[in-house]
């Protein structure tokens, strides 16, 4: 035990398990383990070394991990560095600790983008096997017919393979809400182009459980603990081992 140890109920509250009082109840009800042993109230933990589990599920307790949600404006590119010197998403958020974008949005795509230094979560959110949904508001050229909408839903033949089933609803004649769970390069643009309706404007409005209608283009904020937990749940479980 050292001076940096934190009380378990404080750590659990920080992670989004509820108020300090509720977390004390979790411990009193013997639902919390530290390094395999049932924890007692007042137990202190070392966030770098101890393994904490709630109801048998290990929870990540590293305070050095940061999570940002950015509303990416057009013209900003989703890489850490750009040889051509264009503005990048990482320049919008704090420099330290260094974070990376979770997946990519095209330069001309707007909307929600996560940035984090949590490699495990990044992998799970971007790998198609975890199937996290991404929703886009898509302004297209022309008015897609019912057949075109059906084709978008059923899967479109692209040069790198057929797209999986997608949810597609017409919000207005030329405005579609498209939900996909893959991440092929420029997927939505290529799908729409393939059915004869090139994209005129593309805005990502949801990543798994993450939505934010109030965040303005160019603005960012830190995710709450509850939001991080909801992302962890979306990628298959209520814990991520790190
Ligand atoms: N699909 C696209 O075509 N572009 C994006 O930026 C994201 C999804």
PDB file of N, CA and C and ligand atoms in Angstrom, residues 72 78 104-110 134 136 180 182-191 199 202 204, ligand 1:
ATOM      1  N   UNK A  72     -16.481  16.955 -35.201  1.00  0.00           N
ATOM      2  CA  UNK A  72     -15.488  17.346 -36.216  1.00  0.00           C
ATOM      3  C   UNK A  72     -16.123  18.238 -37.279  1.00  0.00           C
ATOM      4  N   UNK A  78      -8.572  13.502 -40.046  1.00  0.00           N
ATOM      5  CA  UNK A  78      -8.537  12.563 -38.925  1.00  0.00           C
ATOM      6  C   UNK A  78      -7.244  11.753 -38.928  1.00  0.00           C
ATOM      7  N   UNK A 104     -11.942   6.735 -38.431  1.00  0.00           N
ATOM      8  CA  UNK A 104     -11.698   7.898 -39.286  1.00  0.00           C
ATOM      9  C   UNK A 104     -12.983   8.511 -39.800  1.00  0.00           C
ATOM     10  N   UNK A 105     -12.944   9.805 -39.962  1.00  0.00           N
ATOM     11  CA  UNK A 105     -13.973  10.486 -40.743  1.00  0.00           C
ATOM     12  C   UNK A 105     -13.234  11.195 -41.879  1.00  0.00           C
ATOM     13  N   UNK A 106     -13.836  11.193 -43.068  1.00  0.00           N
ATOM     14  CA  UNK A 106     -13.213  11.900 -44.190  1.00  0.00           C
ATOM     15  C   UNK A 106     -13.094  13.386 -43.853  1.00  0.00           C
ATOM     16  N   UNK A 107     -12.185  14.054 -44.557  1.00  0.00           N
ATOM     17  CA  UNK A 107     -12.009  15.494 -44.321  1.00  0.00           C
ATOM     18  C   UNK A 107     -13.330  16.242 -44.497  1.00  0.00           C
ATOM     19  N   UNK A 108     -14.123  15.804 -45.485  1.00  0.00           N
ATOM     20  CA  UNK A 108     -15.369  16.526 -45.747  1.00  0.00           C
ATOM     21  C   UNK A 108     -16.568  15.967 -44.977  1.00  0.00           C
ATOM     22  N   UNK A 109     -16.323  15.039 -44.048  1.00  0.00           N
ATOM     23  CA  UNK A 109     -17.401  14.532 -43.181  1.00  0.00           C
ATOM     24  C   UNK A 109     -17.369  15.276 -41.857  1.00  0.00           C
ATOM     25  N   UNK A 110     -18.559  15.559 -41.329  1.00  0.00           N
ATOM     26  CA  UNK A 110     -18.670  16.242 -40.036  1.00  0.00           C
ATOM     27  C   UNK A 110     -19.163  15.254 -38.983  1.00  0.00           C
ATOM     28  N   UNK A 134     -22.625   2.836 -36.231  1.00  0.00           N
ATOM     29  CA  UNK A 134     -22.351   4.252 -36.479  1.00  0.00           C
ATOM     30  C   UNK A 134     -23.477   4.779 -37.342  1.00  0.00           C
ATOM     31  N   UNK A 136     -25.276   7.911 -39.508  1.00  0.00           N
ATOM     32  CA  UNK A 136     -24.944   9.093 -40.307  1.00  0.00           C
ATOM     33  C   UNK A 136     -26.204   9.740 -40.859  1.00  0.00           C
ATOM     34  N   UNK A 180     -24.603   1.926 -40.054  1.00  0.00           N
ATOM     35  CA  UNK A 180     -23.773   0.788 -40.477  1.00  0.00           C
ATOM     36  C   UNK A 180     -22.964   0.292 -39.282  1.00  0.00           C
ATOM     37  N   UNK A 182     -19.909  -1.496 -40.009  1.00  0.00           N
ATOM     38  CA  UNK A 182     -18.584  -1.844 -40.522  1.00  0.00           C
ATOM     39  C   UNK A 182     -17.809  -0.540 -40.629  1.00  0.00           C
ATOM     40  N   UNK A 183     -16.621  -0.594 -41.156  1.00  0.00           N
ATOM     41  CA  UNK A 183     -15.883   0.653 -41.304  1.00  0.00           C
ATOM     42  C   UNK A 183     -15.042   0.662 -42.562  1.00  0.00           C
ATOM     43  N   UNK A 184     -15.660   0.263 -43.669  1.00  0.00           N
ATOM     44  CA  UNK A 184     -14.906   0.321 -44.918  1.00  0.00           C
ATOM     45  C   UNK A 184     -14.600   1.780 -45.237  1.00  0.00           C
ATOM     46  N   UNK A 185     -13.494   1.980 -45.931  1.00  0.00           N
ATOM     47  CA  UNK A 185     -13.081   3.318 -46.294  1.00  0.00           C
ATOM     48  C   UNK A 185     -14.189   4.036 -47.087  1.00  0.00           C
ATOM     49  N   UNK A 186     -14.538   5.236 -46.679  1.00  0.00           N
ATOM     50  CA  UNK A 186     -15.552   6.067 -47.359  1.00  0.00           C
ATOM     51  C   UNK A 186     -16.821   5.270 -47.667  1.00  0.00           C
ATOM     52  N   UNK A 187     -17.200   4.442 -46.709  1.00  0.00           N
ATOM     53  CA  UNK A 187     -18.270   3.476 -46.983  1.00  0.00           C
ATOM     54  C   UNK A 187     -19.604   4.109 -47.370  1.00  0.00           C
ATOM     55  N   UNK A 188     -20.047   5.076 -46.572  1.00  0.00           N
ATOM     56  CA  UNK A 188     -21.377   5.645 -46.838  1.00  0.00           C
ATOM     57  C   UNK A 188     -21.378   6.375 -48.180  1.00  0.00           C
ATOM     58  N   UNK A 189     -20.298   7.103 -48.422  1.00  0.00           N
ATOM     59  CA  UNK A 189     -20.212   7.820 -49.709  1.00  0.00           C
ATOM     60  C   UNK A 189     -20.245   6.842 -50.879  1.00  0.00           C
ATOM     61  N   UNK A 190     -19.495   5.746 -50.745  1.00  0.00           N
ATOM     62  CA  UNK A 190     -19.433   4.796 -51.869  1.00  0.00           C
ATOM     63  C   UNK A 190     -20.757   4.042 -52.024  1.00  0.00           C
ATOM     64  N   UNK A 191     -21.418   3.755 -50.903  1.00  0.00           N
ATOM     65  CA  UNK A 191     -22.723   3.075 -50.998  1.00  0.00           C
ATOM     66  C   UNK A 191     -23.720   3.947 -51.757  1.00  0.00           C
ATOM     67  N   UNK A 199     -23.241  11.544 -52.261  1.00  0.00           N
ATOM     68  CA  UNK A 199     -23.436  12.275 -51.004  1.00  0.00           C
ATOM     69  C   UNK A 199     -23.049  13.737 -51.179  1.00  0.00           C
ATOM     70  N   UNK A 202     -22.359  14.819 -45.222  1.00  0.00           N
ATOM     71  CA  UNK A 202     -22.371  13.625 -44.376  1.00  0.00           C
ATOM     72  C   UNK A 202     -22.006  14.009 -42.946  1.00  0.00           C
ATOM     73  N   UNK A 204     -21.824  12.404 -38.991  1.00  0.00           N
ATOM     74  CA  UNK A 204     -21.994  11.251 -38.079  1.00  0.00           C
ATOM     75  C   UNK A 204     -22.698  11.731 -36.816  1.00  0.00           C
TER      76      UNK A 204
HETATM   77  N1  LIG B   1     -18.511   6.875 -44.458  1.00  0.00           N
HETATM   78  C1  LIG B   1     -17.956   7.746 -45.320  1.00  0.00           C
HETATM   79  O1  LIG B   1     -18.139   7.627 -46.515  1.00  0.00           O
HETATM   80  N2  LIG B   1     -17.201   8.729 -44.829  1.00  0.00           N
HETATM   81  C2  LIG B   1     -16.975   8.922 -43.531  1.00  0.00           C
HETATM   82  O2  LIG B   1     -16.284   9.862 -43.143  1.00  0.00           O
HETATM   83  C3  LIG B   1     -17.563   8.013 -42.639  1.00  0.00           C
HETATM   84  C4  LIG B   1     -18.331   6.998 -43.135  1.00  0.00           C
END
